Coordinates of C-alpha atoms and ligand atoms in Angstrom, one line a residue:
M1 CA 34.8 -23.4 27.9
I2 CA 31.7 -25.4 27.9
S3 CA 32.3 -28.9 26.7
I4 CA 29.5 -31.3 26.3
P5 CA 31.0 -34.8 26.3
R6 CA 29.4 -36.9 23.8
P7 CA 30.6 -39.5 21.3
S8 CA 32.6 -38.1 18.5
R9 CA 30.8 -37.9 15.2
R10 CA 32.5 -38.5 12.0
G11 CA 33.2 -35.1 10.5
L12 CA 32.6 -33.2 13.6
L13 CA 35.6 -34.6 15.3
V14 CA 38.4 -32.2 15.3
G15 CA 41.9 -33.0 16.1
G16 CA 44.7 -30.6 16.9
A17 CA 42.6 -27.7 18.0
A18 CA 45.3 -26.2 20.1
G19 CA 46.2 -22.7 19.0
A20 CA 43.6 -22.7 16.2
L21 CA 41.4 -19.8 16.7
A22 CA 38.1 -20.0 15.0
L23 CA 38.0 -16.3 15.4
A24 CA 39.6 -13.5 17.2
A25 CA 37.9 -10.2 17.2
T26 CA 37.9 -7.0 19.1
A27 CA 35.4 -5.0 17.2
V28 CA 35.1 -7.1 14.0
L29 CA 37.7 -9.4 13.0
P30 CA 36.8 -12.1 10.5
M31 CA 38.7 -15.3 10.6
T32 CA 41.4 -15.1 8.0
N33 CA 43.2 -18.3 9.1
A34 CA 41.7 -20.9 6.9
M35 CA 42.0 -24.2 8.7
A36 CA 41.4 -27.7 7.4
A37 CA 37.7 -28.0 6.8
T38 CA 36.6 -29.9 9.8
G39 CA 33.7 -29.7 12.1
C40 CA 32.5 -26.2 12.3
A41 CA 33.4 -22.6 11.7
V42 CA 32.2 -19.6 13.5
T43 CA 32.4 -15.9 12.8
Y44 CA 31.6 -13.7 15.7
T45 CA 31.3 -10.0 15.0
T46 CA 30.4 -7.3 17.5
S47 CA 29.5 -3.7 17.6
S48 CA 30.3 -2.2 20.9
W49 CA 29.4 1.0 22.8
Q50 CA 30.1 2.0 26.3
G51 CA 28.8 -0.8 28.5
G52 CA 27.0 -2.7 25.7
F53 CA 27.4 -4.6 22.5
T54 CA 25.5 -6.5 19.8
A55 CA 27.1 -9.8 18.7
T56 CA 26.3 -11.5 15.4
V57 CA 27.4 -15.1 15.3
T58 CA 27.4 -17.2 12.2
I59 CA 27.8 -20.9 12.6
K60 CA 28.8 -23.1 9.7
N61 CA 28.5 -26.8 9.9
L62 CA 31.4 -28.5 8.2
G63 CA 30.6 -32.0 9.4
D64 CA 27.7 -34.4 9.1
P65 CA 24.2 -32.9 9.1
V66 CA 22.9 -32.1 12.6
N67 CA 19.4 -31.8 13.8
G68 CA 19.6 -29.5 16.8
W69 CA 22.8 -27.9 18.0
T70 CA 24.4 -26.2 20.9
L71 CA 27.0 -23.6 20.4
G72 CA 29.4 -23.1 23.4
F73 CA 31.9 -20.3 24.1
T74 CA 33.4 -18.5 27.0
F75 CA 33.6 -14.8 27.4
P76 CA 37.2 -13.7 27.9
D77 CA 36.2 -11.1 30.5
S78 CA 34.2 -11.9 33.6
G79 CA 32.2 -8.7 33.2
Q80 CA 30.6 -9.8 30.0
R81 CA 27.0 -10.9 30.0
V82 CA 24.4 -12.0 27.5
V83 CA 21.4 -9.7 28.0
Q84 CA 19.0 -10.7 25.3
G85 CA 19.4 -13.1 22.4
W86 CA 17.6 -14.0 19.3
S87 CA 17.4 -17.1 17.1
A88 CA 18.7 -19.3 19.9
T89 CA 18.1 -20.0 23.5
Y90 CA 21.0 -18.6 25.6
Q91 CA 22.3 -19.7 29.0
Q92 CA 25.2 -18.2 30.8
S93 CA 27.0 -19.7 33.8
G94 CA 29.9 -17.7 35.0
S95 CA 31.7 -16.8 31.8
A96 CA 30.5 -19.8 29.9
V97 CA 27.7 -19.4 27.4
T98 CA 25.6 -21.8 25.5
A99 CA 23.3 -21.0 22.6
R100 CA 20.8 -23.7 21.8
S101 CA 19.1 -23.9 18.4
V102 CA 15.4 -23.2 18.2
D103 CA 12.9 -25.2 16.2
Y104 CA 13.4 -23.4 12.9
N105 CA 17.2 -23.4 12.7
G106 CA 18.2 -26.7 14.4
A107 CA 18.7 -28.6 11.2
L108 CA 22.0 -27.8 9.6
A109 CA 23.1 -29.7 6.6
T110 CA 26.8 -30.2 5.8
G111 CA 28.0 -26.8 4.6
A112 CA 25.0 -25.0 5.9
S113 CA 25.2 -21.8 8.0
T114 CA 22.9 -20.1 10.4
T115 CA 23.2 -16.7 12.1
I116 CA 22.2 -15.9 15.6
G117 CA 22.8 -12.9 17.8
F118 CA 22.5 -11.3 21.1
N119 CA 22.9 -8.0 23.0
G120 CA 25.4 -8.1 25.7
S121 CA 26.8 -5.9 28.5
W122 CA 30.3 -5.5 29.6
T123 CA 32.0 -3.7 32.4
S124 CA 35.8 -3.3 32.1
A125 CA 36.6 -4.6 28.6
N126 CA 34.8 -6.3 25.7
P127 CA 37.1 -8.8 24.0
S128 CA 35.5 -11.4 21.8
P129 CA 35.6 -15.1 22.6
T130 CA 38.3 -17.0 20.6
S131 CA 37.1 -20.5 20.7
F132 CA 33.7 -22.2 20.1
T133 CA 32.2 -25.6 20.3
L134 CA 29.4 -27.1 18.4
N135 CA 27.7 -30.0 20.1
G136 CA 30.8 -30.3 22.2
T137 CA 33.3 -30.3 19.5
T138 CA 35.7 -27.5 19.1
C139 CA 35.3 -25.5 15.9
T140 CA 38.5 -25.2 14.1
G141 CA 37.5 -25.4 10.5
G142 CA 36.3 -23.0 8.0
T143 CA 36.9 -20.6 5.3
T144 CA 34.2 -18.2 6.3
T145 CA 36.1 -15.0 5.8
P146 CA 33.4 -12.5 4.8
T147 CA 33.7 -11.3 1.3
T148 CA 32.7 -7.8 2.2
P149 CA 34.5 -6.1 5.0
P150 CA 32.1 -6.1 8.0
P151 CA 31.3 -2.8 9.7
S152 CA 33.9 -1.7 12.1
T153 CA 32.4 1.4 13.4
T154 CA 31.0 1.8 16.9
P155 CA 27.3 2.6 16.6
P156 CA 25.6 4.8 19.1
P157 CA 23.9 2.7 21.8
T158 CA 20.4 3.0 20.4
T159 CA 21.2 1.7 16.9
P160 CA 22.6 -1.8 16.9
P161 CA 23.9 -2.7 13.5
P162 CA 21.6 -3.9 10.9
T163 CA 21.6 -7.4 12.1
T164 CA 21.0 -10.2 9.7
P165 CA 17.3 -10.5 9.5
P166 CA 16.3 -13.2 11.9
P167 CA 14.4 -16.0 10.3
T168 CA 10.6 -15.7 10.3
T169 CA 10.3 -19.3 11.5
P170 CA 9.8 -21.3 8.3
P171 CA 9.2 -24.9 9.0
P172 CA 12.6 -26.7 8.9
T173 CA 11.7 -28.9 6.0
T174 CA 10.7 -26.2 3.5
P175 CA 13.1 -23.6 2.1
P176 CA 12.6 -20.2 3.7
P177 CA 10.0 -18.3 1.8
S178 CA 11.5 -15.5 -0.3
T179 CA 10.2 -12.2 1.0
P180 CA 7.5 -10.9 -1.2
P181 CA 7.7 -7.3 -2.3
P182 CA 5.2 -5.1 -0.6
T183 CA 1.9 -5.5 -2.2
G184 CA 0.3 -2.4 -0.6
T185 CA 1.1 0.7 1.3
T186 CA -0.4 -0.2 4.7
P187 CA 1.9 -0.7 7.7
V188 CA 1.3 -4.4 7.7
A189 CA 1.7 -4.8 3.9
I190 CA 5.1 -3.0 4.0
N191 CA 6.5 -4.4 7.2
G192 CA 5.0 -7.9 7.4
Q193 CA 5.8 -10.2 10.3
L194 CA 7.7 -8.3 13.0
R195 CA 10.5 -9.5 15.0
V196 CA 12.7 -8.1 17.8
C197 CA 16.3 -7.7 16.6
G198 CA 18.8 -6.2 19.0
V199 CA 16.9 -3.6 21.0
N200 CA 14.6 -2.8 18.1
L201 CA 11.4 -3.8 16.7
C202 CA 12.3 -4.9 13.1
N203 CA 10.2 -5.5 10.1
Q204 CA 10.3 -8.3 7.6
Y205 CA 13.6 -6.9 6.1
G206 CA 15.3 -7.0 9.5
R207 CA 15.2 -3.2 9.7
P208 CA 14.2 -1.2 12.8
I209 CA 10.9 0.5 12.6
Q210 CA 8.7 2.5 14.9
L211 CA 4.9 1.9 15.1
R212 CA 2.7 4.8 16.2
G213 CA -0.9 4.4 17.1
M214 CA -3.7 4.5 19.6
S215 CA -5.1 2.4 22.4
T216 CA -8.7 1.7 22.8
H217 CA -10.3 2.5 26.2
G218 CA -11.7 -0.5 28.2
L219 CA -13.8 -2.6 25.8
Q220 CA -16.3 -3.2 28.5
W221 CA -17.2 0.5 28.5
F222 CA -16.4 1.9 25.0
A223 CA -17.2 -0.9 22.5
Q224 CA -19.3 1.7 20.6
C225 CA -16.2 3.5 19.7
Y226 CA -14.7 0.7 17.7
N227 CA -16.5 0.2 14.4
D228 CA -15.8 0.4 10.7
A229 CA -16.0 4.2 10.6
S230 CA -13.8 4.9 13.6
L231 CA -11.2 2.3 12.5
N232 CA -11.2 3.7 8.9
A233 CA -10.5 7.1 10.4
L234 CA -7.6 5.7 12.4
A235 CA -6.1 4.0 9.4
D236 CA -6.8 6.6 6.7
D237 CA -7.2 10.0 8.4
W238 CA -4.8 9.5 11.3
Q239 CA -2.5 7.3 9.2
A240 CA -1.9 5.2 12.3
D241 CA 0.1 1.9 12.3
L242 CA -1.2 0.3 15.3
L243 CA -4.4 -0.3 17.3
R244 CA -4.0 -1.4 20.9
I245 CA -6.9 -3.5 22.0
S246 CA -7.3 -2.9 25.7
M247 CA -9.2 -5.7 27.3
Y248 CA -9.6 -5.1 31.0
V249 CA -9.6 -8.3 33.1
Q250 CA -11.3 -6.9 36.2
E251 CA -13.7 -3.9 36.5
E252 CA -16.5 -5.7 34.6
G253 CA -14.0 -7.0 32.0
Y254 CA -12.8 -10.4 30.9
E255 CA -13.4 -12.2 34.1
T256 CA -17.2 -11.6 33.8
N257 CA -17.5 -13.1 30.3
P258 CA -14.3 -14.8 29.0
T259 CA -15.9 -16.0 25.7
G260 CA -17.5 -12.7 25.0
F261 CA -14.4 -10.6 25.5
T262 CA -12.2 -13.1 23.6
N263 CA -14.6 -12.8 20.6
Q264 CA -14.6 -9.0 20.9
V265 CA -10.8 -8.9 20.8
N266 CA -10.7 -11.3 17.8
T267 CA -13.2 -9.2 15.9
L268 CA -11.0 -6.1 16.5
V269 CA -7.9 -8.0 15.4
D270 CA -9.7 -8.8 12.1
K271 CA -10.8 -5.2 11.7
A272 CA -7.2 -4.0 12.2
E273 CA -5.9 -6.6 9.8
A274 CA -8.4 -5.5 7.1
R275 CA -7.0 -2.0 7.3
G276 CA -3.3 -3.1 7.4
L277 CA -2.9 -2.1 11.1
Y278 CA -1.0 -4.0 13.7
A279 CA -3.1 -5.2 16.6
L280 CA -1.6 -5.2 20.1
I281 CA -3.7 -7.5 22.3
D282 CA -3.5 -6.0 25.8
F283 CA -4.4 -8.2 28.7
H284 CA -5.3 -5.1 30.8
T285 CA -4.5 -6.0 34.3
L286 CA -4.4 -3.1 36.7
T287 CA -6.0 -3.8 40.0
P288 CA -4.9 -6.1 41.6
G289 CA -1.3 -5.3 40.5
D290 CA 0.0 -8.8 40.9
P291 CA -0.2 -10.5 37.5
M292 CA -0.2 -13.9 39.2
Y293 CA -3.7 -13.2 40.4
N294 CA -4.8 -13.6 36.8
L295 CA -2.3 -16.3 35.7
D296 CA -4.9 -18.9 34.9
R297 CA -7.1 -16.4 33.1
A298 CA -4.1 -15.2 31.1
K299 CA -3.2 -18.8 30.1
T300 CA -6.8 -19.5 29.0
F301 CA -7.1 -16.2 27.1
F302 CA -3.7 -16.3 25.4
A303 CA -4.2 -19.9 24.4
A304 CA -7.4 -18.9 22.7
V305 CA -6.2 -15.8 20.9
S306 CA -2.8 -17.2 19.9
A307 CA -4.4 -20.3 18.4
R308 CA -7.0 -18.3 16.5
N309 CA -4.6 -15.6 15.2
A310 CA -1.4 -17.6 14.7
A311 CA -1.4 -17.2 10.9
K312 CA -1.8 -13.4 11.0
K313 CA 1.2 -11.1 10.7
N314 CA -0.4 -8.2 12.5
V315 CA -0.7 -9.5 16.0
I316 CA 1.5 -8.5 19.0
Y317 CA 0.7 -9.9 22.4
E318 CA 1.0 -7.7 25.6
I319 CA 0.7 -10.2 28.4
T320 CA 0.2 -7.8 31.4
N321 CA -0.6 -4.1 31.4
E322 CA 0.7 -2.6 34.6
P323 CA 2.0 -4.8 37.3
N324 CA 2.3 -2.9 40.6
G325 CA 3.2 -3.7 44.1
V326 CA 5.1 -6.9 43.1
S327 CA 8.7 -7.7 42.5
W328 CA 10.3 -8.0 39.1
S329 CA 10.9 -11.7 39.8
T330 CA 7.2 -12.3 40.2
I331 CA 6.5 -10.5 36.9
K332 CA 9.2 -12.5 35.2
N333 CA 7.8 -15.8 36.6
Y334 CA 4.4 -14.8 35.2
A335 CA 5.9 -14.1 31.9
E336 CA 7.8 -17.3 31.7
Q337 CA 4.5 -19.2 32.3
V338 CA 2.4 -17.2 29.8
I339 CA 4.9 -16.8 26.9
P340 CA 5.2 -20.6 26.3
V341 CA 1.4 -20.8 26.0
I342 CA 1.5 -18.2 23.2
R343 CA 4.6 -19.7 21.5
A344 CA 3.0 -23.1 21.4
N345 CA 0.5 -21.7 18.9
D346 CA 2.1 -18.7 17.4
P347 CA 5.9 -19.1 17.6
D348 CA 6.9 -16.1 15.7
A349 CA 4.9 -13.3 17.3
V350 CA 6.4 -10.5 19.3
V351 CA 5.4 -10.6 23.0
I352 CA 5.6 -7.6 25.3
V353 CA 6.1 -8.0 29.0
G354 CA 5.0 -5.4 31.6
T355 CA 7.5 -4.0 34.1
R356 CA 7.5 -3.1 37.8
G357 CA 5.7 0.0 39.1
W358 CA 2.9 0.3 36.6
S359 CA 5.2 -0.5 33.7
S360 CA 7.6 2.2 34.7
L361 CA 10.7 0.0 34.4
G362 CA 10.5 0.0 38.2
V363 CA 11.0 3.8 38.5
S364 CA 7.6 4.5 40.1
E365 CA 8.5 2.1 42.9
G366 CA 12.0 3.3 43.5
G367 CA 13.8 0.9 41.1
N368 CA 15.2 1.1 37.6
S369 CA 15.8 -1.1 34.5
D370 CA 18.9 -2.7 36.0
E371 CA 16.7 -5.3 37.7
I372 CA 15.5 -6.4 34.2
V373 CA 18.9 -6.2 32.5
N374 CA 20.4 -8.3 35.3
N375 CA 17.5 -10.8 35.3
P376 CA 15.8 -10.8 31.9
V377 CA 12.8 -13.0 31.0
R378 CA 14.1 -16.2 29.5
A379 CA 12.4 -16.0 26.1
D380 CA 13.4 -14.6 22.8
N381 CA 11.5 -12.2 20.6
I382 CA 10.2 -10.2 23.5
M383 CA 10.1 -6.5 24.5
Y384 CA 9.5 -4.7 27.7
T385 CA 6.8 -2.2 28.5
F386 CA 7.2 1.4 29.5
H387 CA 4.3 3.7 30.2
F388 CA 4.2 7.4 31.0
Y389 CA 1.7 10.2 31.5
A390 CA 3.4 13.3 30.2
A391 CA 2.0 15.8 32.8
S392 CA 3.2 13.5 35.7
H393 CA 6.3 11.8 34.4
K394 CA 9.1 13.9 33.2
D395 CA 12.9 14.2 33.1
N396 CA 13.8 11.4 35.5
Y397 CA 11.6 9.0 33.6
R398 CA 12.9 10.2 30.3
N399 CA 16.5 9.7 31.5
E400 CA 15.7 6.2 32.5
V401 CA 14.1 5.3 29.2
Q402 CA 17.1 6.8 27.4
R403 CA 19.4 4.7 29.5
A404 CA 17.4 1.5 29.2
A405 CA 16.9 1.8 25.5
S406 CA 20.4 0.7 24.6
R407 CA 20.0 -2.4 26.7
L408 CA 16.4 -3.6 26.4
P409 CA 13.9 -3.6 23.6
L410 CA 11.2 -1.2 24.8
F411 CA 7.6 -0.6 23.6
V412 CA 5.5 2.2 25.0
T413 CA 2.2 0.3 24.8
E414 CA 0.3 3.1 26.6
F415 CA 0.9 6.7 27.5
G416 CA -1.1 9.9 28.0
T417 CA -0.5 13.5 27.1
V418 CA -2.1 14.4 30.5
S419 CA -1.7 13.3 34.1
Y420 CA -1.6 9.7 35.3
T421 CA -5.2 10.0 36.4
G422 CA -6.1 10.0 32.7
D423 CA -7.6 13.4 33.1
G424 CA -6.5 17.1 33.1
A425 CA -4.9 19.3 30.5
V426 CA -2.5 18.2 27.8
D427 CA 1.1 19.0 28.8
S428 CA 2.3 19.9 25.3
A429 CA 5.9 20.6 26.3
S430 CA 6.4 17.3 28.1
S431 CA 4.4 15.3 25.5
T432 CA 6.6 16.8 22.8
A433 CA 9.8 16.0 24.7
W434 CA 8.6 12.4 25.2
L435 CA 7.5 11.8 21.6
D436 CA 10.7 13.4 20.2
L437 CA 12.7 11.0 22.4
L438 CA 10.6 8.0 21.3
D439 CA 10.9 9.0 17.6
R440 CA 14.7 9.3 18.0
L441 CA 15.0 5.9 19.7
K442 CA 12.5 4.3 17.3
I443 CA 10.4 3.2 20.2
S444 CA 6.8 2.3 19.2
Y445 CA 3.9 3.8 21.1
A446 CA 0.1 3.7 21.6
N447 CA -1.7 6.7 23.1
W448 CA -4.5 6.4 25.7
T449 CA -7.2 6.6 24.4
Y450 CA -9.0 6.4 21.1
S451 CA -12.4 7.0 22.8
D452 CA -14.8 9.7 23.8
A453 CA -14.5 9.2 27.5
S454 CA -15.2 12.3 29.6
E455 CA -11.5 12.8 30.5
G456 CA -8.6 14.7 29.2
S457 CA -6.8 11.7 27.8
A458 CA -9.6 10.8 25.4
A459 CA -9.0 11.8 21.7
F460 CA -12.7 12.4 20.9
K461 CA -15.2 14.9 22.4
P462 CA -17.8 13.2 24.6
G463 CA -20.7 11.8 22.5
T464 CA -18.6 11.4 19.4
C465 CA -19.0 7.6 19.4
Y466 CA -22.8 8.0 19.2
G467 CA -22.4 9.9 15.9
G468 CA -21.0 8.6 12.7
T469 CA -18.1 11.0 12.2
Y470 CA -14.5 10.2 13.4
A471 CA -12.3 11.7 10.7
G472 CA -11.1 15.3 10.7
T473 CA -10.5 17.6 13.7
S474 CA -14.0 18.8 14.6
V475 CA -14.6 15.8 16.8
L476 CA -11.2 15.9 18.6
T477 CA -10.2 17.1 22.0
D478 CA -6.9 18.9 22.6
S479 CA -5.2 15.5 23.2
G480 CA -6.8 14.1 20.1
N481 CA -5.5 17.0 18.0
F482 CA -2.1 16.7 19.4
M483 CA -1.9 13.0 18.8
R484 CA -3.4 13.1 15.3
N485 CA -0.8 15.7 14.3
R486 CA 2.0 13.5 15.5
I487 CA 0.7 10.3 14.1
R488 CA -0.2 11.6 10.7
T489 CA 3.4 12.5 9.8
P490 CA 4.9 10.0 7.2
D491 CA 6.3 6.7 8.5
N492 CA 9.2 6.1 6.2
F493 CA 9.4 2.3 6.7
P494 CA 12.5 0.7 5.1
T495 CA 11.5 -1.7 2.3
S496 CA 14.8 -3.6 1.7
Ligands
IDC501 C1 -8.1 4.8 33.5 C2 -9.2 5.3 32.6 C3 -10.3 5.7 33.5 C4 -10.7 4.5 34.3 C5 -9.5 4.0 35.1 C6 -9.8 2.8 35.9 O1 -8.7 6.5 31.9 O2 -11.5 6.1 32.7 O3 -11.7 4.9 35.3 O4 -8.5 3.7 34.2 O5 -10.0 1.7 35.1 C7 -3.2 3.6 33.5 C8 -4.0 2.4 33.2 C9 -5.3 2.8 32.6 C10 -5.8 4.1 33.2 C11 -4.9 5.2 32.9 C12 -5.3 6.6 33.3 O6 -3.3 1.5 32.3 O7 -6.2 1.7 32.8 O8 -7.1 4.3 32.6 N1 -3.6 4.9 33.4 O9 -5.5 6.6 34.7 N2 -1.9 3.6 33.9 C13 -1.6 4.9 34.2 C14 -2.6 5.7 33.9

C-alpha cells in the first residue's frame, strides 16, 4: 500500500480503517458496505479476459475540497500491471500503484466524483485491490453502490467495456460542456473530439470508432494532388473519414524549408476540417531511421502545428512515421520528449507513436509488441503505429496485430495493398484479410497513397493530378478502386 505521509486534513482523516473494504471485486463487485461518510470512497470495476483487463475506477471525495489528488492502491497479485491508463498519470512500483490527477480533474469538491481507468495485464490471477488511499488517507467511506448493476460479463479482448467517456478536458473552473447533438453528417461533426479509451479510439460519446481514409504522398513531390477538387472527392465520393498529411522530413522535405512545409500542412488541416475530415499530421521520418536525428526539428514543428491547431477537433498527431534500426527505448525516449511539446498547446489531442522495425510493432526486426506492453510510453491518450504492405506482410504480422490489439491502442497510419516497395500488383486476398481484421478490431487506417505517383500503391493513374477530375472510377488504378470500394461503405458511428 502506498501511503503518502502528510498532515491529516479535516474530513479526509479516517479512523478505524481496519477491515473496512472500500471495495472488493473479482469481476465487478460494487461496495455494498456503507461506511461512515468519511474521506473518500472508491468503486473499482473490471472486465477481464485471458491475460488482460480494463479497470474503471470512480473516486468520490467525501472530505474537504481537494485541488490535485493521488489515488494509491496495491494489486493483490504480483503479476498484475498497469499497461495504459487514461484520465490520470499512473506509476507502478512493485505491486503498488499511484494514479495522479491531471489538470482537468484535479479539483474535487466535497461530494464530487471523477472516473479514471486503465488497461492492465495479469498472469496467474486477477483479483481487485481492496483498499485505496486518496492523498495518503485510506478510503473507507462512501455509499457509492451503483444504482444499476454494472456489467459482469467478460468481454472479448478487443472490446473493453464502454468505459465512461473520458472528459474532453474542460478547464477546471467551468462546468463540463454538455455534448452538442451532431450538427452535421461529416465524420468530425458526428464524432467530435476523439480520445483513446481502453485500446480503442473513441468519439465524443466515449464509444469506439474506426476511421478509414487515405494518406497523401510526400508533400514535397505531390502537392498538386491536394486541392479542393481532390479533397472534395475524398470526402464526398470516397466518403472517407481521414486524411493523413504526410510531410517528409528528409528527401527534400521539411528540413529544407520548415516554414513552408509547416504552412502547407496547416493549409491541408484547414481543408480537411472544412470537409469534416480528420487530419493526421504525419512527421514522416524514414531515413535515417533513428527519430532522435530529427528530435529538434520535431519539437519545433510540433510546437508550431499544435499551437496553431489546438482549438480544432479534427487533428491527430503522428510524431514519427517509421523508426528503424533503433531500440524501442530510443523511440520511447523520443516520444516522451515530443509529446509534452504537443500537450503544452493542445492537451486533448490523440498522439500516435511509431514502433520499432518500420512501425511493425518490432516484428520486422525480430521483436514483437511485448517490448511496448512491458515498457509503454509514459503519456496518456496515445496510440501506437502499425504499418503493413499486404503483398509483403501476411499471417505472422496479422497474428501479432491480433495479439497486440487487446493490449495496446493501435492505429494503422499507413499501409499498402502492394509490396513494401510501394510498387507492384495489388494483393487482393491479403489486402482483404487485413482490412477485414482491422474492421473487426475497429482499428483505424490510412492507405498509401492518395496520389498519381507512377507506382502500384498510388490510387490515381499517372497524370490525374494535372487534370481536374478525381471523383469516380475512371481515374483510379487497381489499388484506388480497391480502396474506394472499401472506404465508401457506411461508417455507422455511434451517436450516443
Ligand atoms: C515510398 C514512396 C516512393 C518513394 C519512397 C522513398 O512510395 O515513391 O520513392 O517512399 O521516399 C513506407 C514509407 C513510405 C514509402 C512506402 C513504400 O513510410 O515513405 O513510400 N513505405 O515504399 N514504409 C513501408 C513502405
